[in-house]
XYZ file of C-alpha atoms in Angstrom:
618
model
C 52.085 7.504 -36.802
C 48.522 7.034 -35.566
C 47.561 3.830 -33.807
C 44.356 1.790 -33.631
C 42.988 -0.856 -31.285
C 39.689 -2.466 -32.243
C 36.928 -2.051 -29.594
C 36.441 -5.790 -29.164
C 35.136 -5.570 -25.595
C 32.490 -3.028 -26.547
C 31.243 -5.216 -29.393
C 31.068 -8.219 -27.056
C 29.049 -6.138 -24.599
C 26.649 -5.062 -27.328
C 26.275 -8.541 -28.790
C 25.746 -10.571 -25.653
C 24.498 -8.156 -22.997
C 22.748 -5.354 -24.851
C 21.308 -7.259 -27.845
C 21.621 -10.799 -26.450
C 22.152 -12.191 -29.934
C 22.917 -15.683 -28.630
C 19.256 -15.974 -27.595
C 17.950 -15.406 -31.145
C 18.387 -19.001 -32.263
C 15.162 -18.626 -34.262
C 17.108 -16.560 -36.810
C 19.415 -18.139 -39.412
C 23.093 -17.626 -38.713
C 22.543 -16.898 -35.020
C 22.517 -20.433 -33.673
C 26.329 -20.561 -33.541
C 26.909 -17.007 -32.290
C 28.047 -17.953 -28.819
C 30.374 -15.606 -26.910
C 33.277 -17.890 -27.814
C 32.431 -17.735 -31.506
C 31.961 -13.948 -31.679
C 35.118 -13.397 -29.627
C 37.109 -15.502 -32.094
C 35.702 -13.559 -35.058
C 36.234 -10.165 -33.437
C 39.729 -10.891 -32.186
C 40.818 -12.466 -35.467
C 39.400 -9.586 -37.492
C 40.891 -7.045 -35.120
C 44.351 -8.609 -35.398
C 44.239 -8.521 -39.205
C 42.981 -4.945 -39.384
C 45.412 -3.649 -36.757
C 48.479 -5.410 -38.149
C 47.869 -5.456 -41.918
C 45.403 -2.708 -42.872
C 46.165 0.077 -40.399
C 49.869 0.393 -41.351
C 48.807 0.907 -44.988
C 46.436 3.770 -44.198
C 49.031 6.542 -44.369
C 50.772 4.774 -47.263
C 47.564 4.941 -49.247
C 47.133 8.592 -48.393
C 50.698 9.509 -49.363
C 50.830 7.543 -52.628
C 47.212 7.578 -53.786
C 46.130 5.740 -56.934
C 47.722 6.291 -60.335
C 46.268 5.820 -63.828
C 48.865 4.225 -66.126
C 48.097 3.143 -69.688
C 44.394 2.877 -68.930
C 44.861 0.829 -65.751
C 44.659 2.119 -62.184
C 47.541 1.153 -59.891
C 46.719 1.001 -56.191
C 49.187 2.111 -53.481
C 52.072 -0.092 -52.403
C 50.914 -3.047 -50.334
C 47.211 -2.810 -51.209
C 47.201 -5.702 -53.699
C 49.029 -8.034 -51.317
C 46.781 -7.010 -48.420
C 43.693 -7.623 -50.541
C 44.894 -11.142 -51.334
C 45.499 -11.832 -47.630
C 42.115 -10.330 -46.781
C 40.342 -12.680 -49.178
C 42.429 -15.738 -48.327
C 41.486 -15.268 -44.674
C 37.805 -15.043 -45.624
C 37.138 -11.582 -44.209
C 35.517 -10.532 -47.496
C 32.833 -13.204 -47.366
C 31.611 -13.262 -43.778
C 28.037 -12.441 -44.761
C 27.860 -14.119 -48.167
C 25.442 -17.062 -48.560
C 26.973 -20.505 -48.161
C 25.813 -21.473 -51.659
C 28.262 -18.901 -53.056
C 31.126 -19.815 -50.756
C 30.406 -17.474 -47.864
C 30.035 -17.942 -44.123
C 26.411 -16.690 -44.061
C 26.945 -14.675 -40.884
C 24.247 -12.097 -40.081
C 24.639 -8.385 -40.719
C 25.228 -7.579 -37.047
C 28.577 -9.382 -37.415
C 29.456 -8.084 -40.876
C 28.719 -4.465 -39.995
C 30.801 -4.797 -36.830
C 33.727 -6.023 -38.921
C 33.047 -3.214 -41.391
C 33.559 -0.675 -38.617
C 36.826 -2.253 -37.501
C 38.136 -2.349 -41.064
C 37.111 1.234 -41.792
C 38.780 2.507 -38.620
C 41.985 0.784 -39.687
C 41.876 1.853 -43.340
C 38.690 3.277 -44.818
C 40.098 3.635 -48.340
C 41.099 -0.037 -48.497
C 37.885 -1.457 -47.081
C 35.831 0.331 -49.699
C 37.001 -2.181 -52.336
C 35.605 -5.318 -50.649
C 32.693 -3.328 -49.200
C 31.422 -2.243 -52.602
C 32.055 -5.715 -53.992
C 29.845 -7.150 -51.241
C 27.072 -4.704 -52.148
C 27.423 -5.522 -55.839
C 27.349 -9.312 -55.495
C 24.411 -9.103 -53.090
C 22.429 -7.149 -55.665
C 23.490 -9.512 -58.448
C 22.572 -12.578 -56.388
C 19.126 -11.069 -55.801
C 18.381 -9.899 -59.349
C 20.741 -11.657 -61.771
C 20.143 -14.439 -64.258
C 20.986 -18.034 -63.205
C 24.241 -18.026 -65.191
C 25.383 -14.904 -63.343
C 24.700 -16.553 -60.007
C 26.576 -19.653 -61.144
C 29.635 -18.033 -62.702
C 29.996 -14.426 -61.552
C 28.717 -14.150 -57.985
C 30.996 -16.913 -56.572
C 34.069 -15.222 -58.046
C 33.048 -11.923 -56.482
C 32.445 -13.637 -53.167
C 35.872 -15.296 -53.270
C 37.573 -12.006 -54.114
C 38.775 -13.231 -57.495
C 36.695 -10.428 -59.033
C 35.537 -7.108 -57.583
C 32.414 -4.996 -58.101
C 31.249 -1.391 -58.169
C 28.152 0.783 -58.036
C 27.835 3.170 -61.005
C 25.133 5.726 -60.322
C 26.297 9.360 -60.542
C 26.806 11.285 -63.797
C 28.549 14.637 -64.381
C 25.231 16.509 -64.531
C 23.153 14.205 -62.360
C 23.395 12.840 -58.845
C 20.259 12.345 -56.789
C 17.775 13.164 -59.564
C 17.804 9.951 -61.577
C 15.375 11.380 -64.133
C 18.211 13.530 -65.531
C 20.449 10.585 -66.404
C 21.845 10.407 -69.932
C 23.508 6.986 -69.866
C 21.396 4.779 -72.104
C 21.094 1.077 -72.790
C 19.605 -0.136 -76.091
C 18.241 -3.653 -76.526
C 20.103 -5.866 -78.998
C 18.947 -8.877 -81.012
C 20.615 -11.334 -78.648
C 18.854 -9.919 -75.570
C 21.850 -7.997 -74.277
C 22.009 -4.203 -74.242
C 24.442 -1.726 -75.755
C 25.324 0.897 -73.150
C 26.721 4.366 -73.783
C 27.390 7.112 -71.261
C 29.659 8.376 -68.515
C 29.568 7.782 -64.789
C 31.642 9.710 -62.259
C 32.813 9.275 -58.653
C 32.962 5.491 -59.108
C 34.829 4.039 -56.142
C 36.999 1.113 -57.225
C 36.042 1.772 -60.848
C 39.343 0.238 -61.885
C 42.369 -1.167 -60.081
C 45.087 -3.801 -60.275
C 43.932 -6.069 -57.434
C 41.653 -8.380 -59.484
C 41.401 -9.484 -63.096
C 37.773 -8.515 -63.645
C 35.454 -5.859 -62.228
C 31.676 -6.227 -62.348
C 29.933 -2.860 -62.623
C 26.370 -2.487 -61.370
C 24.992 0.384 -63.432
C 21.756 2.329 -63.638
C 20.810 3.634 -67.073
C 17.796 4.566 -69.158
C 16.220 2.553 -71.932
C 15.303 4.900 -74.813
C 11.822 5.013 -76.320
C 10.828 3.726 -79.771
C 12.371 6.829 -81.374
C 15.660 6.314 -79.575
C 15.105 9.286 -77.244
C 15.566 9.396 -73.496
C 12.545 10.489 -71.527
C 12.668 12.542 -68.332
C 10.901 9.714 -66.551
C 11.905 7.396 -63.742
C 10.004 4.530 -65.370
C 12.735 4.299 -68.025
C 15.525 3.872 -65.451
C 16.801 0.298 -65.175
C 19.526 -1.711 -63.449
C 22.314 -3.452 -65.404
C 25.354 -5.628 -64.943
C 28.335 -4.527 -67.075
C 31.592 -6.512 -66.717
C 35.023 -5.056 -67.475
C 35.753 -8.293 -69.353
C 32.815 -10.076 -70.942
C 31.999 -13.387 -69.285
C 30.950 -16.466 -71.262
C 27.508 -17.470 -69.881
C 28.223 -21.144 -70.541
C 31.692 -21.516 -69.031
C 32.092 -18.452 -66.821
C 35.433 -17.673 -68.460
C 36.514 -14.122 -69.242
C 36.587 -13.427 -72.972
C 37.219 -10.070 -74.652
C 37.521 -6.639 -73.084
C 34.183 -4.829 -72.826
C 33.610 -1.208 -73.848
C 34.319 0.039 -70.323
C 37.280 2.358 -69.791
C 38.638 4.765 -67.203
C 38.503 8.387 -68.325
C 40.463 9.642 -65.334
C 40.854 9.256 -61.596
C 39.814 12.060 -59.280
C 42.343 14.090 -57.301
C 40.569 14.079 -53.974
C 40.635 15.621 -50.527
C 40.807 12.238 -48.799
C 40.425 8.441 -49.093
C 43.238 8.660 -51.631
C 43.936 4.937 -51.525
C 40.472 4.349 -52.981
C 40.422 4.695 -56.773
C 37.636 7.157 -57.582
C 37.165 6.962 -61.336
C 35.392 8.542 -64.260
C 34.016 5.542 -66.170
C 33.152 5.651 -69.864
C 30.748 3.132 -71.387
C 31.180 2.992 -75.161
C 28.937 0.386 -76.805
C 29.511 -1.728 -73.706
C 27.691 -5.053 -73.477
C 25.218 -4.770 -70.607
C 22.765 -7.213 -69.053
C 19.468 -6.007 -67.654
C 18.734 -7.320 -64.164
C 15.483 -8.390 -62.603
C 13.585 -9.822 -65.564
C 15.656 -8.901 -68.578
C 13.980 -9.647 -71.944
C 15.805 -12.159 -74.105
C 14.742 -10.941 -77.550
C 13.299 -7.918 -79.256
C 9.587 -8.014 -79.982
C 8.255 -8.398 -83.524
C 7.965 -4.637 -84.001
C 11.593 -4.086 -82.986
C 10.780 -2.762 -79.517
C 11.505 -4.232 -76.131
C 9.294 -6.984 -74.803
C 7.426 -5.655 -71.812
C 8.632 -7.202 -68.598
C 8.613 -5.898 -65.082
C 11.712 -4.012 -64.003
C 10.623 -3.832 -60.374
C 12.897 -6.656 -59.234
C 15.976 -5.075 -60.761
C 15.275 -1.618 -59.385
C 14.404 -3.095 -56.009
C 17.844 -4.696 -56.037
C 19.420 -1.347 -56.894
C 17.602 0.449 -54.083
C 18.485 -2.357 -51.690
C 22.141 -1.970 -52.664
C 21.944 1.788 -52.072
C 20.250 1.429 -48.672
C 22.851 -1.073 -47.524
C 25.575 1.295 -48.708
C 24.028 4.153 -46.702
C 24.119 2.032 -43.580
C 27.743 1.219 -44.355
C 28.642 4.880 -44.758
C 27.004 5.694 -41.428
C 29.231 3.069 -39.860
C 32.220 4.739 -41.513
C 31.239 7.806 -39.485
C 31.509 5.747 -36.297
C 34.773 4.216 -37.499
C 36.613 7.468 -38.117
C 35.279 8.847 -34.835
C 36.629 5.782 -32.989
C 40.151 5.874 -34.388
C 40.350 9.665 -34.045
C 39.263 9.733 -30.410
C 41.629 6.876 -29.549
C 44.552 8.918 -30.830
C 43.259 12.144 -29.311
C 42.938 10.538 -25.888
C 46.407 8.969 -26.095
C 47.920 12.339 -26.953
C 46.028 14.118 -24.156
C 47.439 11.645 -21.638
C 51.053 12.189 -22.681
C 51.180 15.829 -23.771
C 52.047 18.179 -20.906
C 51.212 21.884 -20.750
C 50.406 24.133 -17.797
C 48.782 23.112 -14.545
C 45.336 21.855 -13.701
C 42.980 24.679 -12.737
C 42.502 23.127 -9.283
C 46.202 22.641 -8.617
C 49.056 20.547 -9.971
C 48.160 16.910 -10.629
C 51.718 15.944 -11.526
C 53.816 17.976 -9.064
C 57.039 16.079 -9.754
C 57.009 17.177 -13.404
C 57.188 20.635 -14.936
C 53.584 20.470 -16.239
C 50.417 18.387 -16.138
C 49.057 16.304 -19.020
C 46.418 18.237 -20.918
C 43.775 15.638 -20.018
C 43.346 17.604 -16.764
C 41.665 20.512 -18.581
C 37.845 20.465 -18.784
C 37.751 21.655 -22.381
C 40.058 18.875 -23.570
C 37.790 16.434 -21.782
C 34.767 18.057 -23.446
C 36.263 17.381 -26.867
C 37.053 13.763 -26.029
C 33.859 12.958 -24.125
C 31.686 14.445 -26.865
C 33.345 12.148 -29.381
C 33.488 9.062 -27.170
C 29.841 9.313 -26.107
C 28.819 9.696 -29.743
C 30.896 6.746 -30.942
C 29.649 4.258 -28.366
C 26.043 5.425 -28.517
C 26.092 5.310 -32.306
C 27.665 1.847 -32.275
C 24.821 0.575 -30.111
C 22.231 1.997 -32.509
C 24.053 0.652 -35.568
C 24.240 -2.844 -34.107
C 20.555 -2.749 -33.128
C 19.496 -1.690 -36.621
C 21.834 -4.328 -38.085
C 19.866 -6.847 -36.030
C 16.646 -5.453 -37.470
C 17.898 -6.193 -41.001
C 17.994 -9.904 -40.184
C 14.766 -9.840 -38.203
C 12.841 -8.212 -41.053
C 13.931 -10.986 -43.412
C 13.843 -14.073 -41.262
C 11.792 -13.703 -38.094
C 9.063 -16.356 -37.879
C 6.791 -13.655 -36.427
C 5.133 -11.602 -39.187
C 4.449 -8.655 -36.894
C 8.067 -8.568 -35.747
C 9.227 -8.657 -39.374
C 6.962 -5.717 -40.204
C 8.111 -3.695 -37.205
C 11.785 -4.369 -37.963
C 11.348 -3.264 -41.580
C 9.571 -0.069 -40.518
C 12.172 0.887 -37.925
C 15.195 0.119 -40.087
C 13.814 2.160 -42.991
C 12.983 5.067 -40.700
C 16.408 5.140 -39.070
C 18.675 4.499 -42.086
C 18.819 8.178 -43.175
C 19.487 9.176 -39.568
C 22.369 6.712 -39.346
C 23.838 7.844 -42.657
C 23.590 11.593 -42.085
C 23.795 12.129 -38.332
C 26.582 9.597 -37.837
C 28.742 11.043 -40.596
C 28.251 14.613 -39.361
C 29.235 13.585 -35.845
C 32.069 11.387 -37.095
C 33.551 14.373 -38.908
C 33.083 16.454 -35.761
C 34.865 13.762 -33.726
C 37.822 13.787 -36.115
C 37.968 17.576 -35.812
C 37.761 17.347 -32.029
C 40.766 15.050 -31.827
C 42.714 17.192 -34.275
C 42.003 20.115 -31.935
C 43.345 18.138 -28.979
C 46.634 17.788 -30.867
C 46.782 21.538 -31.457
C 49.356 22.481 -34.096
C 50.629 18.906 -34.177
C 47.213 17.848 -35.455
C 47.544 20.140 -38.452
C 50.726 18.518 -39.747
C 50.821 15.131 -41.389
C 53.131 13.263 -38.995
C 50.436 12.333 -36.478
C 47.794 11.380 -39.066
C 45.006 13.461 -37.547
C 44.544 15.726 -40.559
C 44.099 12.614 -42.710
C 41.230 11.479 -40.507
C 39.560 14.867 -40.995
C 40.033 14.715 -44.766
C 38.900 11.098 -45.007
C 35.855 11.731 -42.799
C 34.576 14.568 -44.977
C 33.492 12.360 -47.872
C 31.123 10.399 -45.638
C 28.824 13.407 -45.413
C 28.693 13.666 -49.206
C 28.529 10.288 -50.924
C 25.645 7.792 -50.981
C 23.249 10.736 -50.847
C 24.384 14.044 -49.352
C 23.246 14.563 -45.792
C 20.755 17.286 -46.673
C 19.047 14.802 -49.000
C 18.977 12.218 -46.212
C 17.316 14.764 -43.916
C 14.689 15.536 -46.540
C 14.143 11.817 -47.100
C 13.525 11.387 -43.369
C 10.988 14.220 -43.194
C 9.277 13.934 -46.557
C 9.154 10.155 -46.911
C 10.221 8.040 -43.969
C 8.267 9.796 -41.211
C 5.038 9.627 -43.214
C 5.457 6.253 -44.930
C 2.639 3.770 -44.462
C 0.503 6.443 -42.905
C 3.109 7.239 -40.275
C 3.155 3.661 -38.991
C 6.944 3.500 -38.638
C 7.095 6.797 -36.778
C 4.372 5.732 -34.366
C 6.145 2.428 -33.731
C 9.375 4.272 -32.996
C 7.649 6.776 -30.708
C 5.873 3.929 -28.943
C 9.129 2.178 -28.094
C 10.676 5.282 -26.541
C 7.473 6.084 -24.643
C 7.287 2.544 -23.266
C 10.895 2.703 -22.060
C 10.328 6.058 -20.348
C 7.138 4.866 -18.608
C 8.804 1.654 -17.489
C 11.733 3.454 -15.858
C 10.606 6.927 -14.779
C 9.784 5.686 -11.264
C 13.306 4.340 -10.797
C 15.277 6.940 -8.811
C 18.625 5.609 -10.044
C 17.478 6.086 -13.640
C 16.356 9.680 -13.074
C 19.537 11.300 -14.517
C 18.919 9.402 -17.739
C 15.137 9.283 -18.036
C 14.358 12.960 -17.383
C 16.616 14.308 -20.168
C 15.430 11.552 -22.507
C 11.819 12.493 -21.782
C 12.553 16.162 -22.465
C 14.262 15.349 -25.760
C 11.451 13.024 -26.770
C 8.835 15.711 -26.063
C 10.751 18.111 -28.319
C 10.888 15.455 -31.004
C 7.124 14.966 -30.935
C 6.605 18.749 -31.009
C 8.805 18.936 -34.091
C 6.862 16.147 -35.784
C 3.565 17.831 -34.931
C 4.773 21.184 -36.290
C 5.756 19.490 -39.541
C 2.384 17.772 -39.894
C 0.636 21.115 -39.415
C 2.899 23.364 -41.476
C 4.509 21.320 -44.240
C 1.242 20.903 -46.212
C 0.786 24.697 -46.204
C 4.218 25.264 -47.737
C 6.485 22.400 -48.734
C 9.525 24.619 -48.183
C 8.695 24.357 -44.486
C 9.520 20.658 -44.677
C 12.795 21.433 -46.424
C 13.791 24.135 -43.965
C 12.972 21.948 -40.957
C 14.475 18.701 -42.237
C 18.025 19.083 -40.954
C 16.871 20.237 -37.547
C 14.496 17.270 -37.335
C 17.239 14.864 -38.336
C 19.487 16.237 -35.595
C 16.718 15.853 -33.028
C 16.262 12.257 -34.172
C 19.986 11.607 -33.850
C 20.379 13.102 -30.386
C 17.237 11.524 -28.929
C 17.782 8.100 -30.468
C 21.320 7.934 -29.117
C 19.923 9.165 -25.799
C 17.530 6.224 -25.843
C 20.402 3.846 -26.562
C 22.447 5.358 -23.739
C 19.570 5.177 -21.259
C 19.156 1.478 -22.032
C 22.876 0.844 -21.637
C 22.904 2.819 -18.389
C 20.140 0.630 -16.990
C 22.049 -2.488 -17.968
C 25.277 -1.125 -16.472
C 23.533 -0.351 -13.183
C 22.117 -3.858 -13.019
C 25.535 -5.375 -13.658
C 27.165 -3.226 -10.991
C 24.481 -4.087 -8.427
C 24.901 -7.780 -9.168
C 28.701 -7.541 -9.009
C 28.781 -9.122 -12.435
C 31.589 -8.481 -14.916
C 34.089 -5.659 -15.233
C 32.980 -2.912 -12.837
C 35.238 -0.287 -14.431
C 33.685 -0.972 -17.832
C 30.142 -0.403 -16.526
C 31.084 2.675 -14.487
C 32.575 4.167 -17.624
C 29.367 3.444 -19.525
C 27.367 5.302 -16.881
C 29.558 8.400 -17.151
C 29.328 8.422 -20.939
C 25.552 7.969 -20.788
C 25.304 10.814 -18.307
C 27.433 13.038 -20.531
C 25.252 12.449 -23.601
C 21.992 13.030 -21.792
C 23.257 16.042 -19.829
C 25.263 17.765 -22.551
C 23.856 16.709 -25.928
C 20.107 16.478 -25.314
C 19.832 20.218 -24.449
C 20.813 20.927 -28.068
C 17.378 19.676 -29.090
C 15.871 22.905 -27.711
C 17.782 24.949 -30.282
C 17.001 22.462 -33.062
C 13.292 22.675 -32.255
C 13.292 26.464 -32.135
C 14.966 26.706 -35.537
C 12.665 24.028 -36.936
C 9.603 26.054 -35.941
C 10.880 29.216 -37.654
C 9.679 27.909 -41.001
C 11.083 28.659 -44.434
C 10.251 32.366 -44.863
C 13.668 33.839 -44.056
C 15.515 31.085 -45.920
C 13.519 31.757 -49.093
C 13.248 35.543 -48.778
C 16.529 36.605 -50.374
C 16.502 37.070 -54.165
C 18.627 34.494 -55.955
C 20.912 37.141 -57.469
C 21.624 38.526 -53.994
C 23.573 35.377 -53.080
C 26.373 36.574 -55.359
C 27.005 39.910 -53.631
């Protein structure tokens, strides 16, 4: 059986030393975030996840979800754990107080999300998606929805989903066929099929609130290949009385099937059919048809903005799942390497009284573990910093700071989603390799981590799409303002510290990686307009450069802080020494990869596009 121990000390370091969140009393929700308060939250959450959720992880994988008589049954123990989860309030840490939540900022909620996902990713997807759904509904729904539906989702009495993908259509929303037709009473009649719907149905709550995107047909009842017809809807499993908030009759929402998946088997991934389902348009829904029988013209921007906000938050959450699986995998890999004996250290026996040394003595085993550990802790620092930016962009009293936070968080979200999930999968593979043949069998749980980690690279926008989004949209948005802000921050840090001899092992590699990043950006600016395929061919390499250099920047900052703490004799010296070694590893061993990424980036698209399409099926 695998084990898991939440990285409470690392979160405390990031909160109060790296980010210094207790000093941001100008932001709502931060005034009470003292070290004592965050320690209580982290330790309480860790205890629940370690003792309740983690033991169910293999249970969920072994049993999976089952569709019986139109209802999905979750694995043994999931329903009871969900009730405990909600009773303890872990599902509503970030919800507004007006809906019954604790109104804690995203830096806390995303930290708890990581801990929960490390313990049991399949389970935490149910409350995670519910949080995304009620947040979108609170932002775009009608007053009666906020009064009657959102509080029940916040409490955990009801759950929620995101229904986006269709059998023939994923990223390209213009191809959607699910349609919603306006009715006399102002509701819509929805028909269509959605697939890959996590938590689409289950037995843990009485009602499920589906957040659905669909098209509104034109006057002739036809669907146009046009994004302007795409809208955002709320579709409950059981219809809710707007006056009383009580569930009434069953809506036209059914489960067609549940997917037989590679991993996250405890999460019910459903095919959802909408057959004349009652749907409610969000963000300015018209109440009546116009005199000519058509829809009254009202802006849909608020509803779609809510949908995109929900998707962006989900992408951040998936990136954190990449950290989470990397954390639990490397914990188990390291534990195994310390106890498994085989052969002797290359420099002589380290355990002469035994027949063999533990495999931790071998450089290649250490390479596997250090690669994963340096990724996990560097990525966690970046994720927590960007989580801070989410609050700053909404609530900072300084307009310029709000603008900068919005720019940086938008720029880095695709990097977090794609780079973190690629590296999280790599970390799971690394630890499986440490186990050798024992990692390939089910007893130790390592192969489950590999299978579970693989979905993170696919859902909420496949990683290739995230890379293209970074290159084609985020780097150039607002005239490149976000990119220049990001570059400026790294440049300022390098200039501030390059004269510090103790920082030399960290600053010189960071500077080299940063120079390669700017060369890549310059090449794209010069060559993408000549041939847009150049942007596509370079996008993944650019995303990898972003990931490596940004984590290098995080590590250089943490190294500086660790040095200062050691010089002052402040805190746990072993903790800071360990941080310095991990920082050194990332900057010495990972940053050189940017040379290869840059060289491939500059090759352009010619070879990739040269082969005839038919030649791919040789």
